[in-house]
Short mmCIF file of C-alpha atoms and ligand atoms in Angstrom, two decimals:
data_model
loop_
_atom_site.label_atom_id
_atom_site.label_comp_id
_atom_site.label_asym_id
_atom_site.label_seq_id
_atom_site.Cartn_x
_atom_site.Cartn_y
_atom_site.Cartn_z
CA MET A 1 -11.70 23.03 -22.70
CA ARG A 2 -9.02 25.57 -23.42
CA LEU A 3 -10.64 28.19 -21.23
CA ILE A 4 -10.51 25.93 -18.19
CA PHE A 5 -6.96 24.73 -18.48
CA GLU A 6 -4.95 27.24 -20.43
CA LYS A 7 -3.57 29.99 -18.22
CA SER A 8 -0.78 31.13 -20.50
CA ILE A 9 -1.03 34.63 -22.04
CA ASN A 10 1.52 35.66 -24.62
CA GLY A 11 4.11 37.98 -23.14
CA ARG A 12 3.08 37.62 -19.49
CA LYS A 13 6.01 37.18 -17.13
CA GLY A 14 6.41 35.60 -13.70
CA VAL A 15 10.13 36.06 -13.22
CA ARG A 16 12.72 38.75 -13.66
CA LEU A 17 16.04 37.16 -14.56
CA PRO A 18 19.30 38.86 -13.59
CA LYS A 19 21.51 40.22 -16.31
CA LEU A 20 23.44 37.57 -18.24
CA ASP A 21 26.90 37.27 -16.71
CA VAL A 22 28.37 34.63 -19.04
CA PRO A 23 29.23 34.94 -22.75
CA GLU A 24 26.14 34.55 -24.89
CA GLN A 25 28.09 32.48 -27.41
CA SER A 26 28.91 29.21 -25.66
CA ASP A 27 31.01 26.31 -26.85
CA LEU A 28 27.96 24.06 -26.88
CA PRO A 29 27.88 22.13 -30.17
CA GLN A 30 25.31 23.42 -32.62
CA ALA A 31 23.39 20.14 -32.61
CA LEU A 32 22.71 20.40 -28.89
CA ARG A 33 21.41 23.94 -29.01
CA ARG A 34 17.76 24.87 -28.92
CA ARG A 35 16.49 25.76 -32.35
CA LYS A 36 13.19 27.28 -31.31
CA LYS A 37 12.25 29.18 -28.24
CA ALA A 38 11.19 26.85 -25.39
CA SER A 39 7.42 26.45 -25.15
CA LEU A 40 6.77 27.46 -21.58
CA PRO A 41 3.56 28.74 -20.06
CA GLU A 42 3.65 32.50 -19.75
CA VAL A 43 2.07 33.27 -16.42
CA ALA A 44 2.48 35.74 -13.58
CA GLU A 45 3.61 34.65 -10.13
CA LEU A 46 0.10 35.10 -8.73
CA ASP A 47 -1.33 32.86 -11.46
CA VAL A 48 1.13 30.14 -10.47
CA VAL A 49 0.37 30.46 -6.76
CA ARG A 50 -3.38 30.30 -7.38
CA HIS A 51 -3.03 27.39 -9.80
CA PHE A 52 -1.17 25.20 -7.34
CA THR A 53 -3.23 26.28 -4.34
CA HIS A 54 -6.42 25.39 -6.19
CA LEU A 55 -4.98 22.04 -7.21
CA SER A 56 -4.05 21.29 -3.59
CA GLN A 57 -7.64 22.04 -2.53
CA ARG A 58 -9.02 19.62 -5.09
CA ASN A 59 -6.94 16.89 -3.61
CA ILE A 60 -8.92 14.32 -1.68
CA GLY A 61 -7.13 13.18 1.43
CA ILE A 62 -7.81 11.61 4.77
CA ASP A 63 -7.73 15.03 6.45
CA THR A 64 -10.67 16.15 4.28
CA HIS A 65 -12.70 13.06 3.34
CA PHE A 66 -13.74 9.58 4.42
CA TYR A 67 -11.48 7.37 2.31
CA PRO A 68 -12.61 3.72 2.36
CA LEU A 69 -10.14 2.55 -0.27
CA GLY A 70 -10.06 -1.18 0.43
CA SER A 71 -6.74 -2.69 1.52
CA CYS A 72 -5.05 0.70 1.63
CA THR A 73 -6.01 1.47 5.23
CA MET A 74 -6.48 5.19 4.63
CA LYS A 75 -7.07 5.98 8.27
CA TYR A 76 -6.29 8.91 10.48
CA ASN A 77 -2.74 8.77 11.74
CA PRO A 78 -1.73 10.75 14.80
CA LYS A 79 0.09 13.92 13.79
CA ILE A 80 2.50 13.50 16.68
CA CYS A 81 4.08 10.58 14.80
CA GLU A 82 4.90 12.96 11.92
CA GLU A 83 6.36 15.41 14.39
CA ILE A 84 8.59 12.78 15.94
CA ALA A 85 9.80 11.62 12.53
CA ASN A 86 10.61 15.24 11.80
CA LEU A 87 12.77 15.85 14.90
CA ARG A 88 16.03 17.44 13.78
CA GLY A 89 18.19 14.86 15.49
CA PHE A 90 16.66 12.16 13.26
CA ARG A 91 15.86 14.13 10.15
CA GLU A 92 19.29 15.63 9.64
CA LEU A 93 21.27 12.52 10.45
CA HIS A 94 23.60 11.48 7.64
CA PRO A 95 23.03 7.84 6.70
CA LEU A 96 26.78 7.15 6.67
CA MET A 97 27.12 8.35 10.24
CA PRO A 98 26.60 4.93 11.88
CA LEU A 99 29.51 3.55 9.82
CA ILE A 100 31.80 6.46 10.69
CA ASN A 101 31.06 6.68 14.37
CA PRO A 102 28.21 4.62 15.84
CA ASN A 103 28.76 6.31 19.21
CA LEU A 104 27.25 9.50 17.84
CA VAL A 105 24.03 7.81 16.64
CA GLN A 106 23.20 5.43 19.45
CA GLY A 107 19.64 6.75 19.72
CA ALA A 108 18.94 6.27 16.02
CA LEU A 109 20.31 2.72 16.11
CA GLU A 110 18.30 1.98 19.22
CA VAL A 111 15.12 2.91 17.35
CA ILE A 112 15.90 0.31 14.67
CA TYR A 113 16.77 -2.28 17.28
CA GLU A 114 13.68 -1.61 19.37
CA ALA A 115 11.33 -1.36 16.38
CA GLU A 116 12.53 -4.80 15.29
CA ARG A 117 11.82 -6.14 18.79
CA GLN A 118 8.33 -4.56 18.77
CA LEU A 119 7.46 -6.15 15.43
CA CYS A 120 8.79 -9.53 16.62
CA GLU A 121 6.51 -9.30 19.63
CA ILE A 122 3.49 -8.32 17.52
CA THR A 123 3.98 -11.08 14.92
CA GLY A 124 5.57 -13.88 16.96
CA MET A 125 8.70 -13.88 14.81
CA ASP A 126 12.33 -14.15 15.99
CA ALA A 127 14.03 -11.48 13.87
CA PHE A 128 13.11 -8.63 11.54
CA THR A 129 14.67 -6.56 8.79
CA LEU A 130 13.37 -3.04 8.28
CA GLN A 131 15.07 -2.55 4.92
CA PRO A 132 12.30 -3.26 2.36
CA LEU A 133 10.62 -0.11 1.08
CA ALA A 134 7.14 -1.45 0.25
CA GLY A 135 4.90 -4.46 0.69
CA ALA A 136 5.88 -5.92 -2.66
CA HIS A 137 9.54 -5.28 -1.85
CA GLY A 138 9.02 -7.15 1.42
CA GLU A 139 7.58 -10.10 -0.52
CA LEU A 140 10.58 -10.13 -2.83
CA THR A 141 12.91 -9.98 0.18
CA GLY A 142 10.97 -12.74 1.95
CA LEU A 143 11.12 -14.98 -1.09
CA LEU A 144 14.84 -14.32 -1.54
CA LEU A 145 15.26 -15.46 2.07
CA ILE A 146 13.23 -18.59 1.37
CA THR A 147 15.31 -19.27 -1.75
CA ALA A 148 18.56 -18.82 0.20
CA PHE A 149 17.27 -21.16 2.89
CA HIS A 150 16.39 -23.94 0.45
CA LYS A 151 19.63 -23.49 -1.46
CA TYR A 152 21.67 -23.71 1.72
CA HIS A 153 19.91 -26.94 2.66
CA LYS A 154 20.24 -28.25 -0.91
CA HIS A 155 16.48 -28.59 -1.34
CA ASN A 156 15.29 -28.78 -4.90
CA LYS A 157 12.34 -26.39 -5.22
CA ARG A 158 10.39 -25.07 -8.18
CA TYR A 159 6.96 -23.89 -7.10
CA ILE A 160 5.21 -21.34 -4.95
CA ILE A 161 1.56 -21.94 -4.07
CA VAL A 162 -0.78 -18.93 -3.88
CA PRO A 163 -4.59 -18.86 -3.64
CA ASP A 164 -6.40 -16.96 -6.41
CA SER A 165 -7.67 -14.54 -3.75
CA SER A 166 -4.15 -13.47 -2.84
CA HIS A 167 -2.95 -9.95 -3.45
CA GLY A 168 -1.66 -9.64 -7.01
CA THR A 169 1.84 -8.85 -5.82
CA ASN A 170 2.16 -12.38 -4.36
CA PRO A 171 2.32 -14.34 -7.62
CA ALA A 172 4.28 -11.48 -9.21
CA SER A 173 6.94 -11.59 -6.48
CA ALA A 174 7.14 -15.38 -6.76
CA ALA A 175 7.60 -15.17 -10.54
CA MET A 176 10.28 -12.51 -10.11
CA CYS A 177 12.23 -14.93 -7.94
CA GLY A 178 12.13 -17.49 -10.75
CA TYR A 179 9.45 -19.77 -9.33
CA GLU A 180 6.57 -21.33 -11.17
CA VAL A 181 3.34 -20.20 -9.53
CA ILE A 182 0.60 -22.68 -8.69
CA VAL A 183 -2.69 -20.82 -8.24
CA ILE A 184 -5.33 -22.54 -6.08
CA PRO A 185 -8.96 -21.48 -6.66
CA THR A 186 -11.21 -20.19 -3.91
CA GLY A 187 -13.73 -22.58 -2.41
CA LYS A 188 -17.34 -21.87 -1.44
CA ASP A 189 -16.29 -20.49 1.95
CA GLY A 190 -14.16 -17.76 0.33
CA CYS A 191 -10.91 -19.47 1.28
CA MET A 192 -8.34 -21.48 -0.64
CA ASP A 193 -9.86 -24.83 -1.68
CA LEU A 194 -8.24 -27.22 0.77
CA ASN A 195 -8.58 -30.35 -1.33
CA LEU A 196 -7.08 -28.75 -4.42
CA PHE A 197 -4.27 -27.42 -2.23
CA LYS A 198 -3.51 -30.93 -0.95
CA GLU A 199 -3.48 -32.20 -4.53
CA LYS A 200 -0.95 -29.63 -5.67
CA LEU A 201 1.34 -29.76 -2.64
CA SER A 202 4.59 -31.65 -3.31
CA ASP A 203 8.18 -31.70 -2.11
CA GLU A 204 9.04 -29.32 -4.95
CA VAL A 205 6.99 -26.53 -3.39
CA ALA A 206 9.28 -23.89 -1.86
CA ALA A 207 6.59 -21.96 -0.01
CA VAL A 208 2.90 -21.36 0.42
CA MET A 209 2.06 -17.65 0.35
CA LEU A 210 -1.13 -16.70 2.12
CA THR A 211 -2.61 -13.22 2.14
CA CYS A 212 -4.27 -13.20 5.51
CA PRO A 213 -6.97 -12.05 5.79
CA ASN A 214 -7.36 -12.60 2.06
CA THR A 215 -8.52 -9.97 -0.43
CA LEU A 216 -12.14 -10.86 0.31
CA GLY A 217 -11.45 -9.61 3.83
CA LEU A 218 -11.89 -13.16 5.14
CA PHE A 219 -9.81 -15.05 7.63
CA ASN A 220 -8.78 -18.58 6.70
CA PRO A 221 -9.68 -20.85 9.64
CA HIS A 222 -7.52 -23.66 8.21
CA ILE A 223 -4.14 -21.93 8.35
CA LYS A 224 -2.79 -24.24 11.06
CA GLU A 225 -3.65 -27.33 9.06
CA ILE A 226 -2.24 -25.77 5.88
CA ALA A 227 1.00 -24.93 7.71
CA GLU A 228 1.33 -28.48 9.06
CA LEU A 229 0.81 -30.00 5.62
CA ALA A 230 3.23 -27.53 4.01
CA HIS A 231 5.94 -28.18 6.59
CA LYS A 232 5.53 -31.93 6.18
CA ALA A 233 6.18 -31.45 2.45
CA GLY A 234 9.28 -29.36 3.20
CA ALA A 235 7.70 -26.04 2.20
CA LEU A 236 7.88 -22.82 4.18
CA MET A 237 4.88 -20.67 5.08
CA TYR A 238 4.75 -17.03 4.00
CA TYR A 239 2.28 -14.64 5.62
CA ASP A 240 1.34 -11.53 3.65
CA GLY A 241 0.60 -9.31 6.63
CA ALA A 242 0.09 -6.07 4.73
CA ASN A 243 -3.25 -5.66 6.48
CA LEU A 244 -2.19 -6.37 10.01
CA ASN A 245 -4.80 -4.03 11.46
CA ALA A 246 -7.15 -7.01 11.04
CA ILE A 247 -5.44 -9.22 13.60
CA MET A 248 -3.08 -7.22 15.83
CA GLY A 249 -3.00 -8.62 19.34
CA LYS A 250 -5.43 -11.38 18.37
CA LEU A 251 -3.23 -13.69 16.34
CA ARG A 252 0.51 -13.86 15.82
CA PRO A 253 1.47 -15.45 12.49
CA GLY A 254 4.55 -16.93 14.19
CA ASP A 255 2.34 -18.86 16.61
CA VAL A 256 0.36 -20.65 13.89
CA GLY A 257 3.18 -21.96 11.74
CA PHE A 258 4.32 -19.10 9.54
CA ASP A 259 8.06 -18.85 8.88
CA VAL A 260 8.19 -15.49 7.08
CA VAL A 261 5.92 -12.47 7.30
CA HIS A 262 5.93 -9.01 5.79
CA LEU A 263 4.04 -6.03 7.15
CA ASN A 264 3.09 -2.77 5.53
CA LEU A 265 4.01 -0.04 8.00
CA HIS A 266 2.38 2.28 5.45
CA LYS A 267 -1.05 0.84 6.17
CA THR A 268 -1.29 -0.32 9.74
CA PHE A 269 1.41 1.72 11.47
CA ALA A 270 0.87 5.47 11.07
CA THR A 271 1.68 6.05 7.40
CA PRO A 272 -1.08 6.06 4.75
CA HIS A 273 -0.70 3.72 1.78
CA GLY A 274 -2.05 6.10 -0.82
CA GLY A 275 -0.37 9.10 -2.31
CA GLY A 276 2.76 7.43 -3.54
CA GLY A 277 4.80 8.52 -0.56
CA PRO A 278 7.50 6.51 1.15
CA GLY A 279 6.55 3.19 2.69
CA ALA A 280 8.15 0.33 4.54
CA GLY A 281 7.60 -3.43 4.20
CA PRO A 282 9.62 -5.00 7.03
CA VAL A 283 10.10 -8.77 6.92
CA GLY A 284 10.10 -11.02 9.96
CA VAL A 285 11.47 -14.55 10.08
CA LYS A 286 11.83 -17.53 12.35
CA LYS A 287 15.25 -18.44 13.79
CA THR A 288 16.02 -20.88 10.97
CA LEU A 289 15.95 -18.04 8.42
CA GLU A 290 17.67 -15.36 10.49
CA PRO A 291 21.20 -16.00 9.11
CA PHE A 292 19.96 -15.03 5.64
CA LEU A 293 18.55 -11.59 6.59
CA PRO A 294 19.85 -8.51 4.74
CA ILE A 295 22.86 -6.66 6.12
CA PRO A 296 23.76 -4.52 7.94
CA ARG A 297 21.92 -5.56 11.08
CA VAL A 298 21.77 -3.56 14.26
CA LYS A 299 23.22 -5.57 17.13
CA LYS A 300 23.70 -4.75 20.78
CA ASP A 301 26.95 -5.54 22.58
CA ASN A 302 28.31 -4.28 25.87
CA GLN A 303 29.53 -1.08 24.15
CA GLY A 304 26.04 -0.25 22.88
CA PHE A 305 24.42 -0.54 19.43
CA ILE A 306 26.54 -1.41 16.43
CA LEU A 307 25.99 -2.18 12.76
CA GLU A 308 27.01 -5.68 11.87
CA GLU A 309 28.01 -6.41 8.29
CA ASN A 310 29.55 -9.80 8.86
CA ALA A 311 26.95 -12.39 7.91
CA PRO A 312 28.27 -14.92 5.37
CA LEU A 313 24.84 -16.37 4.57
CA SER A 314 23.06 -13.02 4.17
CA ILE A 315 21.25 -12.29 0.92
CA GLY A 316 23.05 -8.91 1.01
CA LYS A 317 21.41 -5.54 0.87
CA VAL A 318 17.93 -4.95 -0.52
CA THR A 319 18.10 -1.18 -0.34
CA ALA A 320 20.53 1.62 0.26
CA PHE A 321 21.28 2.11 3.97
CA TYR A 322 18.54 1.01 6.39
CA GLY A 323 15.19 1.44 4.62
CA ASN A 324 12.79 4.35 4.96
CA TYR A 325 13.90 5.38 8.39
CA GLY A 326 11.26 8.10 8.83
CA VAL A 327 8.46 5.59 8.21
CA VAL A 328 9.97 3.20 10.74
CA LEU A 329 10.22 6.03 13.23
CA LYS A 330 6.52 6.85 12.82
CA ALA A 331 5.62 3.19 13.35
CA TYR A 332 7.85 2.99 16.43
CA ALA A 333 6.19 6.08 17.90
CA TYR A 334 2.71 4.78 17.01
CA ILE A 335 3.29 1.43 18.70
CA LEU A 336 4.58 3.13 21.86
CA LEU A 337 1.70 5.60 21.76
CA LEU A 338 -1.01 2.94 21.51
CA GLY A 339 0.63 0.25 23.58
CA LYS A 340 -0.59 -3.33 23.61
CA GLU A 341 -4.14 -2.46 24.64
CA GLY A 342 -4.37 0.28 22.03
CA LEU A 343 -3.21 -1.97 19.20
CA ILE A 344 -5.76 -4.60 20.20
CA LYS A 345 -8.50 -1.94 20.26
CA ALA A 346 -7.40 -0.67 16.83
CA SER A 347 -7.90 -4.14 15.35
CA GLU A 348 -11.18 -4.68 17.12
CA HIS A 349 -12.56 -1.39 15.80
CA ALA A 350 -11.28 -2.02 12.28
CA VAL A 351 -13.10 -5.35 12.21
CA LEU A 352 -16.23 -4.04 13.91
CA ASN A 353 -16.50 -1.11 11.48
CA ALA A 354 -16.13 -3.34 8.43
CA ASN A 355 -18.79 -5.71 9.70
CA TYR A 356 -21.12 -2.83 10.49
CA VAL A 357 -20.84 -1.58 6.91
CA ARG A 358 -21.30 -5.11 5.55
CA ALA A 359 -24.37 -5.79 7.69
CA ARG A 360 -26.05 -2.48 6.81
CA LEU A 361 -25.39 -2.75 3.06
CA LYS A 362 -26.80 -6.27 2.94
CA GLY A 363 -30.06 -6.32 1.02
CA HIS A 364 -29.05 -3.22 -0.94
CA TYR A 365 -25.95 -4.78 -2.48
CA GLU A 366 -25.04 -8.38 -3.14
CA ILE A 367 -22.55 -9.70 -0.58
CA PRO A 368 -20.50 -12.55 -2.02
CA TYR A 369 -19.16 -14.96 0.60
CA ASP A 370 -21.47 -13.52 3.19
CA ARG A 371 -19.88 -14.23 6.56
CA VAL A 372 -18.13 -12.29 9.30
CA CYS A 373 -15.29 -10.37 7.70
CA MET A 374 -12.09 -8.88 9.06
CA HIS A 375 -10.87 -5.30 8.42
CA GLU A 376 -12.71 -4.86 5.11
CA CYS A 377 -15.76 -6.10 3.30
CA VAL A 378 -16.35 -6.79 -0.36
CA VAL A 379 -19.76 -6.03 -1.86
CA SER A 380 -20.81 -6.58 -5.44
CA ALA A 381 -22.79 -4.25 -7.68
CA ILE A 382 -24.02 -7.18 -9.75
CA LYS A 383 -27.66 -6.38 -8.95
CA GLN A 384 -27.18 -2.75 -10.04
CA ALA A 385 -25.24 -3.86 -13.13
CA ARG A 386 -28.41 -5.51 -14.44
CA LYS A 387 -29.82 -1.99 -14.63
CA GLY A 388 -26.67 -0.79 -16.37
CA VAL A 389 -25.15 0.77 -13.25
CA HIS A 390 -21.68 -0.66 -12.72
CA ALA A 391 -19.22 -0.53 -9.84
CA LEU A 392 -17.49 2.35 -11.62
CA ASP A 393 -20.72 4.37 -11.77
CA ILE A 394 -21.32 3.83 -8.08
CA ALA A 395 -17.79 4.98 -7.32
CA LYS A 396 -18.36 8.16 -9.37
CA ALA A 397 -21.67 8.82 -7.65
CA LEU A 398 -19.96 8.54 -4.25
CA ILE A 399 -17.60 11.37 -5.24
CA ASP A 400 -20.61 13.66 -5.68
CA LYS A 401 -21.71 12.73 -2.18
CA GLY A 402 -18.35 13.67 -0.71
CA PHE A 403 -16.73 10.27 -0.29
CA HIS A 404 -13.60 8.83 -1.79
CA PRO A 405 -14.65 5.67 -3.67
CA PRO A 406 -13.79 2.21 -2.37
CA THR A 407 -11.38 0.01 -4.29
CA MET A 408 -13.12 -1.19 -7.48
CA TYR A 409 -13.02 -4.39 -9.50
CA PHE A 410 -10.71 -6.01 -6.96
CA PRO A 411 -10.49 -8.79 -5.94
CA ALA A 412 -10.83 -9.98 -9.52
CA ILE A 413 -12.69 -13.13 -8.44
CA VAL A 414 -15.75 -11.01 -7.55
CA LYS A 415 -17.79 -9.49 -10.37
CA GLU A 416 -18.47 -5.74 -9.98
CA ALA A 417 -16.49 -5.71 -6.75
CA LEU A 418 -16.42 -2.78 -4.36
CA MET A 419 -13.93 -3.35 -1.59
CA ILE A 420 -14.68 -1.18 1.41
CA GLU A 421 -12.23 -0.62 4.24
CA PRO A 422 -13.72 1.79 6.77
CA THR A 423 -10.64 1.56 9.08
CA GLU A 424 -10.60 1.78 12.85
CA THR A 425 -10.52 5.55 13.10
CA GLU A 426 -13.92 6.47 11.63
CA SER A 427 -16.90 7.31 13.81
CA LYS A 428 -20.31 5.67 13.60
CA GLN A 429 -21.69 9.00 12.26
CA THR A 430 -19.27 8.96 9.34
CA LEU A 431 -19.97 5.30 8.61
CA ASP A 432 -23.72 5.96 8.72
CA ALA A 433 -23.37 8.88 6.29
CA PHE A 434 -21.40 6.69 3.90
CA ILE A 435 -23.87 3.82 4.21
CA GLU A 436 -26.81 6.19 3.56
CA ALA A 437 -25.02 7.45 0.46
CA MET A 438 -24.49 3.89 -0.78
CA ILE A 439 -28.15 3.04 -0.13
CA ASP A 440 -29.27 6.23 -1.91
CA ILE A 441 -27.20 5.28 -4.93
CA ALA A 442 -28.64 1.76 -4.92
CA ARG A 443 -32.15 3.26 -4.87
CA LEU A 444 -31.31 5.62 -7.70
CA ALA A 445 -29.86 2.72 -9.69
CA GLU A 446 -33.26 1.05 -9.45
CA GLU A 447 -35.36 4.11 -10.22
CA ALA A 448 -33.24 6.24 -12.55
CA PRO A 449 -30.12 4.35 -13.61
CA GLU A 450 -29.26 6.99 -16.21
CA ALA A 451 -28.86 9.60 -13.46
CA VAL A 452 -26.19 7.55 -11.70
CA LYS A 453 -24.29 7.25 -14.96
CA GLN A 454 -24.02 11.05 -15.20
CA ALA A 455 -21.94 11.31 -12.01
CA PRO A 456 -19.75 13.02 -11.01
CA LEU A 457 -21.40 16.40 -11.53
CA THR A 458 -19.71 18.29 -8.70
CA THR A 459 -16.11 17.93 -9.85
CA PRO A 460 -14.24 20.29 -12.21
CA VAL A 461 -13.97 17.43 -14.71
CA GLY A 462 -16.80 14.97 -15.22
CA ARG A 463 -16.46 11.59 -16.89
CA VAL A 464 -13.13 11.35 -18.62
CA ASP A 465 -12.14 9.03 -21.39
CA GLU A 466 -10.36 6.59 -19.09
CA VAL A 467 -8.88 4.44 -21.83
CA ARG A 468 -7.34 7.43 -23.53
CA ALA A 469 -6.22 8.86 -20.19
CA ALA A 470 -4.36 5.62 -19.51
CA ARG A 471 -2.98 5.11 -23.01
CA ARG A 472 -2.11 8.70 -23.79
CA PRO A 473 -1.60 10.48 -20.49
CA ILE A 474 -0.56 14.11 -20.83
CA LEU A 475 1.88 14.54 -18.02
CA LYS A 476 3.54 17.82 -18.96
CA TYR A 477 2.55 21.21 -20.24
CA LEU A 478 1.76 21.11 -23.94
CA PRO A 479 1.23 24.59 -25.30
CA ARG A 480 -2.07 24.99 -27.05
CA PHE A 481 -2.75 21.27 -26.82
CA TYR A 482 -6.46 21.82 -26.61
CA GLU A 483 -6.50 24.03 -29.68
CA GLU A 484 -4.89 21.32 -31.74
CA GLU A 485 -7.46 18.76 -30.70
C1 PLP B 1 -1.01 -3.35 -0.19
C2 PLP B 1 -0.76 -4.79 -0.21
C3 PLP B 1 0.44 -5.33 -0.75
C4 PLP B 1 1.46 -4.51 -1.48
O1 PLP B 1 2.01 -3.45 -0.75
P1 PLP B 1 2.75 -2.27 -1.53
O2 PLP B 1 3.39 -1.46 -0.46
O3 PLP B 1 1.69 -1.54 -2.29
O4 PLP B 1 3.76 -2.89 -2.44
C5 PLP B 1 0.62 -6.69 -0.67
N1 PLP B 1 -0.29 -7.49 -0.11
C6 PLP B 1 -1.46 -7.02 0.39
C7 PLP B 1 -2.45 -7.96 0.99
C8 PLP B 1 -1.74 -5.66 0.36
O5 PLP B 1 -2.90 -5.22 0.83
#
């Protein structure tokens, strides 16, 4: 172990510090001073350069690998969108500028204004806020809006209804807003059980949150009926639109009874979800909820674009300034680049690709809720598990074959789940190569299950102790850690 990781050699130097130009004896209290020499790796500059360059090459990314990580939409995003977000006029703009002199930032404000209009058009909503920084943040914002709405109208509400196939952030966001969460089980068709829903619906329900398509990748054909029932009971409808690449240009949540929707720009609109980078979870609402939107809002008057802070019913700010402006800019550019026809094609290809994978894996893997899916498909390794090969083993074996694994063990309602999202940007050749790899692994699981359990064999580190890695992660340099072990 030590030979692989430890690069430090006693006495080796990577820097030459200038001569000390302050008194060596400082006034720092004794207790705050270092008692021993700092334990730092002793490496030359070249060692450091090679170390980080090698690490960067081990990184799996969309520019190097097929990355079917379900629900994350790890697709190819046009590089021109990055370039536009990086234009100096946008990048170097000070966020206080619009408050000091909006005349100098009319273009930047116009982007916010126009991006909001674009998203309204795509979703069928009346107004948008671009402030939320993530999908979950959008949910929280949306639920705060719903809470403000009910409070204003003096409605007495306690519950949020979510299906058990919803994204995990849905019940979490509802609980964070102080609601009690009613979870409705999934019926045989893979959708929320309609009868149980009707039983639980009451005038104390604040909202029904639907992940659509749900985490099984399935569209709920009853959403109109659900919305009508919910509205009759005085509840609002919340659409988790994180995976909008499933329906763009085909269905607008605002047209089928939804009052609030959040989108993940960092999935559908030219920013990848993975990697922990910045995201954006804009929230759209119907007219009745518009007065509650976060401030400031970009408005247009006859002078041009202005920031409006005056909104007595607003829930206030949900982030500093205006959200992740660069992410919004990429989305704005992407929408203009693709246009209406392009967005429709993107959705059609996303859905077609997922169904192609589903249809070709059928027979090799169990397909729970086997019907036409949307942008992703969920297969189960339950058949392979009987031979001792679990979803995790299949994921590891895929790494050896040059593919990033799909999402595993999610949704939780499917045993041994593998959630595959091929995305709209992959070619048939790539999909075929992935499918062949999956079929190969299924065959190996039958014939030599032990071999699958050895994977990955091509990576610098093989099977790690995942429990220990999670419980005791080593996130910083520990000198001679491996010797002590
Ligand atoms: C990704 C996702 C979210 C959460 O988005 P984050 O940006 O990760 O917070 C919520 N709902 C669904 C359906 C998602 O796929």
